mmCIF file of C-alpha atoms and ligand atoms in Angstrom:
data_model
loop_
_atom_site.group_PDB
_atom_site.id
_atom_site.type_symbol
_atom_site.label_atom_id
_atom_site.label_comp_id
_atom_site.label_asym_id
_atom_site.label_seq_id
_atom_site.Cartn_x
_atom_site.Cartn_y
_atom_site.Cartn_z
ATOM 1 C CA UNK A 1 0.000 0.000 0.000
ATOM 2 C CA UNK A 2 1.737 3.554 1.067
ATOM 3 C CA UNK A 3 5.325 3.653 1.251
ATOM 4 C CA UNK A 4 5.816 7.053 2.850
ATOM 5 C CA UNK A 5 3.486 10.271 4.068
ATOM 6 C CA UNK A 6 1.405 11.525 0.987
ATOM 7 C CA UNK A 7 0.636 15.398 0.886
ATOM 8 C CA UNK A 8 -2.039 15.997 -1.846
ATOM 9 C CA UNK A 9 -3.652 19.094 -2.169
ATOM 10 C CA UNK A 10 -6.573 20.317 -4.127
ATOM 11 C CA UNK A 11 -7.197 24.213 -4.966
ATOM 12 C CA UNK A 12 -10.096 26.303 -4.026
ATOM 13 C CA UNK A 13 -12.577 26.519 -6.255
ATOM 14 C CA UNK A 14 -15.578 28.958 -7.131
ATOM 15 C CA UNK A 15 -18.367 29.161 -9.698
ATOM 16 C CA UNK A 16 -18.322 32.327 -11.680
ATOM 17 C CA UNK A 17 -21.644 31.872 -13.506
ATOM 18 C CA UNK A 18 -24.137 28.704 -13.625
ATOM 19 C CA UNK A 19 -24.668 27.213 -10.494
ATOM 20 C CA UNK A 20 -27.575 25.162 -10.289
ATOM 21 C CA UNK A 21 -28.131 25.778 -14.050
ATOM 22 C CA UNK A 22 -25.194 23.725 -14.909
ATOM 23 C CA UNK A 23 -27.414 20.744 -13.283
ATOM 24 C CA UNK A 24 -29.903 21.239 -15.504
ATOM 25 C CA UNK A 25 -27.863 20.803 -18.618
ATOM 26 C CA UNK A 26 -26.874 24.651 -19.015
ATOM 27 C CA UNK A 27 -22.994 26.232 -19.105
ATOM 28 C CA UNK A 28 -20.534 27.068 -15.925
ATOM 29 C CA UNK A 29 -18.007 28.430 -15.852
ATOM 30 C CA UNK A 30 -15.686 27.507 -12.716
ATOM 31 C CA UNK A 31 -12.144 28.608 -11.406
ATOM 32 C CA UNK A 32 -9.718 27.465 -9.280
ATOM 33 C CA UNK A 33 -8.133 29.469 -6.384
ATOM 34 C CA UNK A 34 -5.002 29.332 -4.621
ATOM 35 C CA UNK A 35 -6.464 28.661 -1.468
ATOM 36 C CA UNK A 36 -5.672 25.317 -1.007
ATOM 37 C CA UNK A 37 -7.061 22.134 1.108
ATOM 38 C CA UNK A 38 -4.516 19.180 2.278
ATOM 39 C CA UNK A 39 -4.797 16.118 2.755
ATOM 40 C CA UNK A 40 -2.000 14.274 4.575
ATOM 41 C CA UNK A 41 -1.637 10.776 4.839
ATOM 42 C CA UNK A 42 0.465 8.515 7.016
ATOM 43 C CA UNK A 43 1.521 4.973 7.191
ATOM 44 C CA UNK A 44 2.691 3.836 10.483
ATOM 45 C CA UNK A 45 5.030 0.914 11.322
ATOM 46 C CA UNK A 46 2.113 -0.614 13.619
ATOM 47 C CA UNK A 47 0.064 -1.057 10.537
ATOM 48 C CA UNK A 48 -2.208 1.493 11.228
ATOM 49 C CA UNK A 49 -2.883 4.237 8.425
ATOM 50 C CA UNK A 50 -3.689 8.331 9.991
ATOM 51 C CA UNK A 51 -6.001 10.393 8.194
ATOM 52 C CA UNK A 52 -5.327 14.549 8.810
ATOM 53 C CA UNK A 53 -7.522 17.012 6.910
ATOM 54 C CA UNK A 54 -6.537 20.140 8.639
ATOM 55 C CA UNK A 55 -8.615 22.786 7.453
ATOM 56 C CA UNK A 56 -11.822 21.018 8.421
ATOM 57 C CA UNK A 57 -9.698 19.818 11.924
ATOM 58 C CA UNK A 58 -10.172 16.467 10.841
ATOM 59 C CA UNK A 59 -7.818 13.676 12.200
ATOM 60 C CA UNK A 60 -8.390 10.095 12.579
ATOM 61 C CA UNK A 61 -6.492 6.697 12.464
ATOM 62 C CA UNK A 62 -7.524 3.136 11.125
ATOM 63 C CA UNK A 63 -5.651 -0.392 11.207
ATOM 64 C CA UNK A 64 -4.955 -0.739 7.929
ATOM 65 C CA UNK A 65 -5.991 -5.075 7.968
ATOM 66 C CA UNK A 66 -9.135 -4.129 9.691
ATOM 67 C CA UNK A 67 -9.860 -2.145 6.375
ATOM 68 C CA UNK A 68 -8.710 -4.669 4.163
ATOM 69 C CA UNK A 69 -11.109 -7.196 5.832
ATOM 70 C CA UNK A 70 -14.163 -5.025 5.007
ATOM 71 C CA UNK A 71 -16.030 -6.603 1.848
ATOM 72 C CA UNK A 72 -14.920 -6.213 -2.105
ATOM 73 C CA UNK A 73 -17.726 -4.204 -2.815
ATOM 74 C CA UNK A 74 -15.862 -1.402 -3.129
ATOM 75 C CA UNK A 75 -13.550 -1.881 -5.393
ATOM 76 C CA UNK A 76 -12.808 -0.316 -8.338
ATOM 77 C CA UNK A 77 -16.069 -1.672 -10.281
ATOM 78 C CA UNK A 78 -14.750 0.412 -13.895
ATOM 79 C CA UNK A 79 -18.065 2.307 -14.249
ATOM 80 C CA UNK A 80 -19.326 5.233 -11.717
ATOM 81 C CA UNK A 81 -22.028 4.172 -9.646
ATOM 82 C CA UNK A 82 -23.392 6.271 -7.058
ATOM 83 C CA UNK A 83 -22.398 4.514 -3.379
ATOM 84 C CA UNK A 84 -25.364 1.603 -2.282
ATOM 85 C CA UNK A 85 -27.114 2.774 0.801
ATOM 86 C CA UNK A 86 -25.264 -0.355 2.546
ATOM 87 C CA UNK A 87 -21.784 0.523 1.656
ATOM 88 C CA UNK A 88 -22.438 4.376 2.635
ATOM 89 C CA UNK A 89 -23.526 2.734 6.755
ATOM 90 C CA UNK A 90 -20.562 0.403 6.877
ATOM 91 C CA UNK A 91 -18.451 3.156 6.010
ATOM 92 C CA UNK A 92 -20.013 5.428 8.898
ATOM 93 C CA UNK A 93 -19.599 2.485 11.205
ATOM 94 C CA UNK A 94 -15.695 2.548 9.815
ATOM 95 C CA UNK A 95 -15.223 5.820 10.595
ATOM 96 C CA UNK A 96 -17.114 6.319 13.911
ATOM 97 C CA UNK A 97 -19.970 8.590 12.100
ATOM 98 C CA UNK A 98 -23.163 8.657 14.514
ATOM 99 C CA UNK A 99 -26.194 7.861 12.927
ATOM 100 C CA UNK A 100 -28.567 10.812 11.056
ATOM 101 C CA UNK A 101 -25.772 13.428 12.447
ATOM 102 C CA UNK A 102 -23.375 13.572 9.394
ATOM 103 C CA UNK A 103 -21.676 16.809 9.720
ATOM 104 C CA UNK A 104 -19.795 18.295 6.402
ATOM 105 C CA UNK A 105 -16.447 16.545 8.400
ATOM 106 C CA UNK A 106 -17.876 13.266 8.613
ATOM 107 C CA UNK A 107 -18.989 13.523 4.872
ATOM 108 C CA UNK A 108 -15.359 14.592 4.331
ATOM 109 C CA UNK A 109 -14.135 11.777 6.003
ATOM 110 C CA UNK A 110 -16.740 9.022 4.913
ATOM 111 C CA UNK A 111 -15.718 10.525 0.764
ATOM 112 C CA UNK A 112 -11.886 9.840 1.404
ATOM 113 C CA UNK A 113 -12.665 6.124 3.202
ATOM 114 C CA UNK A 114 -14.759 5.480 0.476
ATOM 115 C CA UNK A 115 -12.301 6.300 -2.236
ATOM 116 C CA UNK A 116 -9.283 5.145 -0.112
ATOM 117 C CA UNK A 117 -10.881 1.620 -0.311
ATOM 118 C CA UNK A 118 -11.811 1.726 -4.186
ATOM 119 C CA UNK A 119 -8.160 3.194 -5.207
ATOM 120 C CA UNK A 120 -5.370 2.486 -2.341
ATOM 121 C CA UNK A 121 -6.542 -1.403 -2.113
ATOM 122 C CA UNK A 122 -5.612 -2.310 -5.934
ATOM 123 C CA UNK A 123 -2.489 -0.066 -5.158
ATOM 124 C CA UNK A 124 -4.152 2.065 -8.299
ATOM 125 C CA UNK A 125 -3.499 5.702 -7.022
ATOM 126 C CA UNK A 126 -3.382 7.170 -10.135
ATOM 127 C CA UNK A 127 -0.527 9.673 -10.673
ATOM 128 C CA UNK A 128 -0.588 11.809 -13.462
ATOM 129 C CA UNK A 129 -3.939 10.595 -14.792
ATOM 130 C CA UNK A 130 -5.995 13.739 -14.383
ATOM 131 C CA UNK A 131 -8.496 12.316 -16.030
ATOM 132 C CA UNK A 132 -8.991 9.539 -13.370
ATOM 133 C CA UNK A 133 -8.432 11.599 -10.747
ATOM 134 C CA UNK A 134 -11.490 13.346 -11.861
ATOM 135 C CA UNK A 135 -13.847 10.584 -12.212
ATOM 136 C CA UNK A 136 -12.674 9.630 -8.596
ATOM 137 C CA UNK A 137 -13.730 12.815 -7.331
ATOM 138 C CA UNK A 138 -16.865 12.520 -8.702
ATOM 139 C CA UNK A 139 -17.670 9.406 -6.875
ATOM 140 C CA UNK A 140 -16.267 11.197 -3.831
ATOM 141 C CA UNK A 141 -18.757 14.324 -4.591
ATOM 142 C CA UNK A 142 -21.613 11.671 -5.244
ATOM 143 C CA UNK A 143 -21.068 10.334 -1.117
ATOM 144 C CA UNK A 144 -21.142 14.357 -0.166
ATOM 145 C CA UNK A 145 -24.273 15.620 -2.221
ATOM 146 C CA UNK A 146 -25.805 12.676 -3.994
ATOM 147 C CA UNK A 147 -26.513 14.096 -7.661
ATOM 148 C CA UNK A 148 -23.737 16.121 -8.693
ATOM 149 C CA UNK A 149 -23.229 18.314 -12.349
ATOM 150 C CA UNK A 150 -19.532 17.228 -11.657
ATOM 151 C CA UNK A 151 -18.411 20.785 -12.352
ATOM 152 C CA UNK A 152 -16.787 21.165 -9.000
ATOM 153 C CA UNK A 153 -14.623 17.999 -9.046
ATOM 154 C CA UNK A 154 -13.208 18.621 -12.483
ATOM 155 C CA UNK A 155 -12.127 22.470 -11.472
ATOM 156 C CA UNK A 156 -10.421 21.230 -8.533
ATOM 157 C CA UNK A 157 -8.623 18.152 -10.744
ATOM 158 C CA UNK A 158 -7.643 20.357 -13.810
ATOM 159 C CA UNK A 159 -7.543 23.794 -12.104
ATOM 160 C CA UNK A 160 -7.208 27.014 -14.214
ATOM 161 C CA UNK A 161 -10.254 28.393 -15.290
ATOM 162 C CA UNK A 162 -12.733 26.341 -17.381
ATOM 163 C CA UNK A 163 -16.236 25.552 -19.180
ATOM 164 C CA UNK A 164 -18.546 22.872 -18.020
ATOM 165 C CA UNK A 165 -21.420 21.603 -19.757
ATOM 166 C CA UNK A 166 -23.147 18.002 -19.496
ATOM 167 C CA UNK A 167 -19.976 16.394 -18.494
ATOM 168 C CA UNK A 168 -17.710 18.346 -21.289
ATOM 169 C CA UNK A 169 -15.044 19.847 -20.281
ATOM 170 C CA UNK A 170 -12.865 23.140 -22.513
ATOM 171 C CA UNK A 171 -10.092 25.273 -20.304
ATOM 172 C CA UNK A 172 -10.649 29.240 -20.936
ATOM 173 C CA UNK A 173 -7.786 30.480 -22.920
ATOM 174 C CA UNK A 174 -5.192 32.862 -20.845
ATOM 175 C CA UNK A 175 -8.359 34.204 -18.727
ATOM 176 C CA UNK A 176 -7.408 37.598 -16.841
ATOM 177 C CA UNK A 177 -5.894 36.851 -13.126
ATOM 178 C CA UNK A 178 -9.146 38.435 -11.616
ATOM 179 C CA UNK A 179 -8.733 39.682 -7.897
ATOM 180 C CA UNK A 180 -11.735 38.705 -6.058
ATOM 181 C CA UNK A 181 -12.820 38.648 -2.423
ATOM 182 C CA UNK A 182 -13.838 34.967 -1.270
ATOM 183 C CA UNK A 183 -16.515 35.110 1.784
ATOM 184 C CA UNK A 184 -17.067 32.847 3.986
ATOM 185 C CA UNK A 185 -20.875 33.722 5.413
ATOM 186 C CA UNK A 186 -20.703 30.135 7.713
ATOM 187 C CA UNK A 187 -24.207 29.943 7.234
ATOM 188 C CA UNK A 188 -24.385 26.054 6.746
ATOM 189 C CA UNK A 189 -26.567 24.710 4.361
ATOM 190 C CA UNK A 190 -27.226 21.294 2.083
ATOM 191 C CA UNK A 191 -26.397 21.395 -1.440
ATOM 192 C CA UNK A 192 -28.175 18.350 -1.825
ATOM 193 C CA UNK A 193 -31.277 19.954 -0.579
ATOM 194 C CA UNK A 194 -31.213 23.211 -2.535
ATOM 195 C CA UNK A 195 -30.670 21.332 -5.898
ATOM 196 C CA UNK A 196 -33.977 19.642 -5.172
ATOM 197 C CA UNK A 197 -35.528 22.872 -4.239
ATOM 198 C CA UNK A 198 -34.428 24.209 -7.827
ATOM 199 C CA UNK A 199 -35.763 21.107 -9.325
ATOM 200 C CA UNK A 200 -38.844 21.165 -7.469
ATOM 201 C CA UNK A 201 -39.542 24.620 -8.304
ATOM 202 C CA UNK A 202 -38.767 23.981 -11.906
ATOM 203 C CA UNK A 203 -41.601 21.190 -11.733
ATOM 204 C CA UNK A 204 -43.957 23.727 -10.295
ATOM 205 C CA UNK A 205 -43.224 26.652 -12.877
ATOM 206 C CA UNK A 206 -41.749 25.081 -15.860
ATOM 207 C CA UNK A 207 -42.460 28.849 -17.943
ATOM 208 C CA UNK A 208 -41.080 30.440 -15.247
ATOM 209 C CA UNK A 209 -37.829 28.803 -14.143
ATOM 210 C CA UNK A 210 -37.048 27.276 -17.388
ATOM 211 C CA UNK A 211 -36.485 31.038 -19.225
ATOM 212 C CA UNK A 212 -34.521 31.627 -15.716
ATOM 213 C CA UNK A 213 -32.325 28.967 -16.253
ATOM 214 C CA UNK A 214 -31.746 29.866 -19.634
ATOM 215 C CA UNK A 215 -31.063 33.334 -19.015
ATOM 216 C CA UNK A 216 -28.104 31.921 -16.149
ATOM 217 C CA UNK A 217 -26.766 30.066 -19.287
ATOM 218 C CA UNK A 218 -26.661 33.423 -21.354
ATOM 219 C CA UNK A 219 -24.683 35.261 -18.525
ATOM 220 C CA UNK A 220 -22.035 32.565 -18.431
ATOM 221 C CA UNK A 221 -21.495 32.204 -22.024
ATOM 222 C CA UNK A 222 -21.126 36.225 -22.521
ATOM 223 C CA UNK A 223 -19.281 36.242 -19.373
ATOM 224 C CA UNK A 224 -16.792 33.459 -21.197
ATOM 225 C CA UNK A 225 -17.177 36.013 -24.286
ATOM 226 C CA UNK A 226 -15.456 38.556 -22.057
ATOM 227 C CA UNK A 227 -13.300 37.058 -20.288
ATOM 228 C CA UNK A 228 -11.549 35.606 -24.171
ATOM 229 C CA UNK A 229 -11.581 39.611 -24.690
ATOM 230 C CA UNK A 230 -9.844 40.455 -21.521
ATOM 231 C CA UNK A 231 -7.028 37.453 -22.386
ATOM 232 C CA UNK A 232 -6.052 40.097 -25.304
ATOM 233 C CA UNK A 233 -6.682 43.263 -23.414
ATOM 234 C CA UNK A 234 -8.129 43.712 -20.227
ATOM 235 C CA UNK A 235 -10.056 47.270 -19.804
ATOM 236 C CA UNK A 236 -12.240 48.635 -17.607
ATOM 237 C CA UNK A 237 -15.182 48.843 -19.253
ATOM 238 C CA UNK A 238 -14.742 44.506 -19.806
ATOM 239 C CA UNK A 239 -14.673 44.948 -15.795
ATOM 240 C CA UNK A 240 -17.497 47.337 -15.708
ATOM 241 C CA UNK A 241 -19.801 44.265 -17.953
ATOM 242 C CA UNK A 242 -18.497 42.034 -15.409
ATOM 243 C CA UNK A 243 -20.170 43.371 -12.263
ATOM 244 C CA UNK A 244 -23.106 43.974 -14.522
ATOM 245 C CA UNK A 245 -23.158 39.646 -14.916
ATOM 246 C CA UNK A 246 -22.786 39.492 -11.512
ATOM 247 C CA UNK A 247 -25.588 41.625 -10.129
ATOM 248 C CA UNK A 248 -27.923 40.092 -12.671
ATOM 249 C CA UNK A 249 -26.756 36.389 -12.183
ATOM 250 C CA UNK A 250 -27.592 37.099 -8.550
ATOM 251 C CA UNK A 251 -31.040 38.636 -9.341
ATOM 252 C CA UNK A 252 -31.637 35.116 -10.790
ATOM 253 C CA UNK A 253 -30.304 32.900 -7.865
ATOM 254 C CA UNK A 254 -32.487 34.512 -5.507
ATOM 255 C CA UNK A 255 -35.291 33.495 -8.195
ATOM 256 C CA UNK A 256 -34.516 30.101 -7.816
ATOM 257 C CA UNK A 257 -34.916 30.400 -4.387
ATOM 258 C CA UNK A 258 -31.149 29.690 -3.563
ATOM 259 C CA UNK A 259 -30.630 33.142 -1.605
ATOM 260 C CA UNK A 260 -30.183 33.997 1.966
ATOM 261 C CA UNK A 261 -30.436 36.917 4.144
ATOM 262 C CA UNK A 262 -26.478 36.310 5.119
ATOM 263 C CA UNK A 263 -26.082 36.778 1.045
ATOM 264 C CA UNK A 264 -27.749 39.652 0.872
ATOM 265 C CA UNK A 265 -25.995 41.506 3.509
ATOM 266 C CA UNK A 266 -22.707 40.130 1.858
ATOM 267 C CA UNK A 267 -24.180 41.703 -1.667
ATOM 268 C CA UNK A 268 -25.265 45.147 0.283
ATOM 269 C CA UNK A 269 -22.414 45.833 2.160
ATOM 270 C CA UNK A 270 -20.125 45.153 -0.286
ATOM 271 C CA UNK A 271 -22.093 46.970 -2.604
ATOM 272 C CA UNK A 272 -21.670 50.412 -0.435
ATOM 273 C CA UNK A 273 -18.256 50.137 -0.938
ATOM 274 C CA UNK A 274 -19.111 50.207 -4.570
ATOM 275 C CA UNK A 275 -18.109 46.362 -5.127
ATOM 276 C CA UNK A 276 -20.162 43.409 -6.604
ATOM 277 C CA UNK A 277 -20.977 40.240 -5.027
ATOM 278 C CA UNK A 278 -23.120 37.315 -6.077
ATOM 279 C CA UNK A 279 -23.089 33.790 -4.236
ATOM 280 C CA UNK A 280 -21.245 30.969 -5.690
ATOM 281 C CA UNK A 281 -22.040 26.993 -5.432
ATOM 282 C CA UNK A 282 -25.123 26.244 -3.832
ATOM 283 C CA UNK A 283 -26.672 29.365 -1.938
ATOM 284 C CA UNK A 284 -28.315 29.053 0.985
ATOM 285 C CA UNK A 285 -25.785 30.740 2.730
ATOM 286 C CA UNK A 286 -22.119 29.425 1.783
ATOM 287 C CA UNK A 287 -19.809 31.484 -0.143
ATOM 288 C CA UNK A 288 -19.950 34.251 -2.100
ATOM 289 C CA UNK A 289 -17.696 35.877 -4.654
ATOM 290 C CA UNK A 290 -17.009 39.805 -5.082
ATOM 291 C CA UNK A 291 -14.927 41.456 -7.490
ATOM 292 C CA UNK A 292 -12.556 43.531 -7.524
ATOM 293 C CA UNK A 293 -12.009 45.588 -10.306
ATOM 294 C CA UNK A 294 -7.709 47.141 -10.883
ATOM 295 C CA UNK A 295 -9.029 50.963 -10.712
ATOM 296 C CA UNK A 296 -10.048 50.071 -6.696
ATOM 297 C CA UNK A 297 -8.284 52.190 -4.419
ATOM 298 C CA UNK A 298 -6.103 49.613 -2.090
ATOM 299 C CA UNK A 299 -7.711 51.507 1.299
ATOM 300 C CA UNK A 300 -11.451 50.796 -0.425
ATOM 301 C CA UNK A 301 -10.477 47.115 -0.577
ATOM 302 C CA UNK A 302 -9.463 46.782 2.970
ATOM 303 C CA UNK A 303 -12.361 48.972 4.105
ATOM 304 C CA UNK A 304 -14.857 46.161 2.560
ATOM 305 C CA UNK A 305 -13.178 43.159 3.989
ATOM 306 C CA UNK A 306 -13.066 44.805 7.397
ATOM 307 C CA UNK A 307 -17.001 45.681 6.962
ATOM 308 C CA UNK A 308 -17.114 41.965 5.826
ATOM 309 C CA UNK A 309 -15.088 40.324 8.674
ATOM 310 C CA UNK A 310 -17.396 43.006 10.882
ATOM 311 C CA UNK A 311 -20.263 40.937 9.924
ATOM 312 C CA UNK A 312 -18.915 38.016 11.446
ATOM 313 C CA UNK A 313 -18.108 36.397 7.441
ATOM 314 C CA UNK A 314 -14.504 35.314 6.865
ATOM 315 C CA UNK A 315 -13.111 37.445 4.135
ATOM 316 C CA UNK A 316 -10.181 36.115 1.992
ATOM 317 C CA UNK A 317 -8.233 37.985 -1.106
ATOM 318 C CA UNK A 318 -7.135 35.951 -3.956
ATOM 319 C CA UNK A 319 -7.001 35.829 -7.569
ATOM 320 C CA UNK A 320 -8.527 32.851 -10.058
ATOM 321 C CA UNK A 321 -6.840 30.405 -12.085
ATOM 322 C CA UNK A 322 -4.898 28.766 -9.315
ATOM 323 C CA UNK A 323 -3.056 25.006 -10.456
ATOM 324 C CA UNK A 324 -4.749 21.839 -9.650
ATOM 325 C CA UNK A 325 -4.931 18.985 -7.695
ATOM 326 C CA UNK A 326 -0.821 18.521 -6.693
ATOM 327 C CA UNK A 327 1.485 15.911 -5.018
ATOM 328 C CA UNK A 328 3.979 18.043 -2.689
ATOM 329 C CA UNK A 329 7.274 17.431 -1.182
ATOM 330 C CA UNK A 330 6.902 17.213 2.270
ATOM 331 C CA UNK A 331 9.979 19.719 2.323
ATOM 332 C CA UNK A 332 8.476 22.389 -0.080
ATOM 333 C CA UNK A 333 5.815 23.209 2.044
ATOM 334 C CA UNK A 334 5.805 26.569 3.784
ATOM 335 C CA UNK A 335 5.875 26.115 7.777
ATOM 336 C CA UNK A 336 2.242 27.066 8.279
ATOM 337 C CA UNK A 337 1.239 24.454 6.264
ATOM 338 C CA UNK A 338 3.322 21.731 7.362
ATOM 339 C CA UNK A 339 2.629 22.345 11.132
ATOM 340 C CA UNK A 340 -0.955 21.977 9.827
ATOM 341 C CA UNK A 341 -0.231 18.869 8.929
ATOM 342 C CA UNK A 342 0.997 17.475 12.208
ATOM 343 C CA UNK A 343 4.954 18.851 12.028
ATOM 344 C CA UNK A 344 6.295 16.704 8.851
HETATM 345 O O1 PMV B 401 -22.040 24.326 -3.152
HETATM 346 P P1 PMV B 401 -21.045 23.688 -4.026
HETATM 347 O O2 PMV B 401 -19.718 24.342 -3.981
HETATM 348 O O3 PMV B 401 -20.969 22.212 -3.839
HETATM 349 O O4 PMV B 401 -21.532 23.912 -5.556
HETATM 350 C C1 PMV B 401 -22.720 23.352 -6.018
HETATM 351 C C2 PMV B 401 -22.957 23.752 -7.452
HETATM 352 C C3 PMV B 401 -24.318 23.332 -7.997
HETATM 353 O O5 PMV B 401 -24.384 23.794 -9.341
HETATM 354 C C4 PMV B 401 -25.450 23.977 -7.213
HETATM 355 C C5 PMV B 401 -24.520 21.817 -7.947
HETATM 356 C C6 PMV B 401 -23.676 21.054 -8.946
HETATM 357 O O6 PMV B 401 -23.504 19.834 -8.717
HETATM 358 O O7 PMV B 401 -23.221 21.614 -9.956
#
């Protein structure tokens, strides 16, 4: 199985345009963000195998035999079937998961066993095979939130910046290095249960959501037109159509039903610092993306995240187009990181 400690880390990741649309068959377009998650892995000499995911404060140890004994039902089967309803319980007696009190940690934890017993036991960890990497993913996003568009799994595999629709997959040519504000609102929410809510509601009022989802579709593929613009020349007024996307794209969400008062405050008080926001992923609460266009004053910047942190939200800066998922060298990390991950 492992010879040594594995450091894998996957980037950040938000949806610029076409959440919930891309489920329905629509365009996304998704980036990647340097603001990485790691996963560290350990092999110990007793035979037992530690687990640490420390940005969700996730640590936990198995004997490696006692996984090996489990049954063969989760081995690689070559196609990508959702988990069985049996496999998903014995792995949350595996990993110590109470019943009907799956936190997003357990989930976390109950993806990796899951994919940990398809890939490490046939000593298949694929190593440059992006491709498989992404599938994997996939069937690690299927344990988390059952019915996936699998647009987050392949921006965090390829990185970048990229198009997603119905499964295919085009990178964005040279997209601009946008600076954007990532907030945190820690309002938790299911992204299982607002897809369903967006279905639901598209059931109800097919005349209605339908041209809704459509119109989501048309603000990702001009956004994509701009952003090919802004890979020649970036200007202002590209920046200036930008924000107009996002205020519009946000309009929309909340007509799906996918907004939340914690979003709206995000949206507002960004807004009076003349910035614009719209959430990204699910809704509900979650995350939400604001941009920030090159003619901002630096002091302007850091008076909106301080108004954001001052609504209790965690506020980070970064830009999009960050690499994807990456083996490290224990010894390249920087020190935060590696005393993160237990002192390597
Ligand atoms: O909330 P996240 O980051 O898992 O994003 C969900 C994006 C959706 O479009 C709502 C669902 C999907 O599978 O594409």
């Amino acid at each position: 199985m492992l010879s040594g400690v594995l450091v894998v880390s996957a980037p950040g990741k938000v949806i610029l345009h076409g959440e919930h649309a891309v489920v329905h068959g629509k365009v996304a377009l998704a980036v990647a963000l340097n603001l990485r998650t790691f996963l560290r892995l350990e092999p110990h000499s007793n035979g037992k195998v530690t687990l640490n995911l420390p940005n969700i404060c996730t640590k936990q140890t198995w004997d490696v035999t006692s996984l090996q004994l489990l049954d063969t039902s989760f081995l690689d089967q070559g196609d990508i079937p959702a988990p069985t309803a049996e496999q998903v319980e014995k792995l949350k007696e595996v990993a110590g998961v109470p019943q009907n009190r799956a936190v997003p940690e357990h989930l976390a934890v109950l993806a990796f066993l899951y994919l940990y017993l398809a890939i490490c036991r046939k000593q298949r960890w694929p190593k440059e095979d992006l491709e498989l990497i992404n599938q994997w993913a996939f069937r690690g996003e299927r344990v988390i939130h059952g019915n996936p568009s699998g647009v987050d799994n392949a921006i965090s595999t390829w990185g970048g910046a990229l198009r997603y629709q119905q499964g295919k997959i085009s990178s964005l040519n040279s997209p601009p290095a946008l600076q954007i504000l990532l907030t945190n609102t820690k309002v938790p929410r299911s992204t299982k249960a607002l897809v369903a809510g967006v279905r639901n509601r598209l059931i109800k009022f097919p005349e209605i959501v339908s041209p809704v989802l459509t119109s989501i579709d048309a603000i990702s593929r001009e956004c994509e037109r701009v952003l090919g613009e802004m890979a020649a020349a970036p200007a202002l007024e590209q920046y200036l159509i930008l924000e107009e996307l996002i205020d519009m794209n946000q309009y929309l969400l909340n007509a799906l039903g996918v907004g939340h008062t914690s979003l709206d405050q995000l949206c507002q008080v960004a807004g009076a610092h003349g910035l614009h926001s719209k959430l990204t992923g699910a809704g509900g609460g979650g995350c939400g993306i604001t941009l920030l266009r090159p003619d901002l004053e630096r002091a302007e910047v850091e008076a909106a995240k301080q108004a954001l942190t001052g609504c209790g939200f965690n506020c980070w800066e970064t830009s999009i187009g960050a690499p994807g998922v990456s083996i490290h060298l224990a010894t390249s990390l920087h020190d935060p990181i590696s005393q993160a991950l237990g002192g390597l």
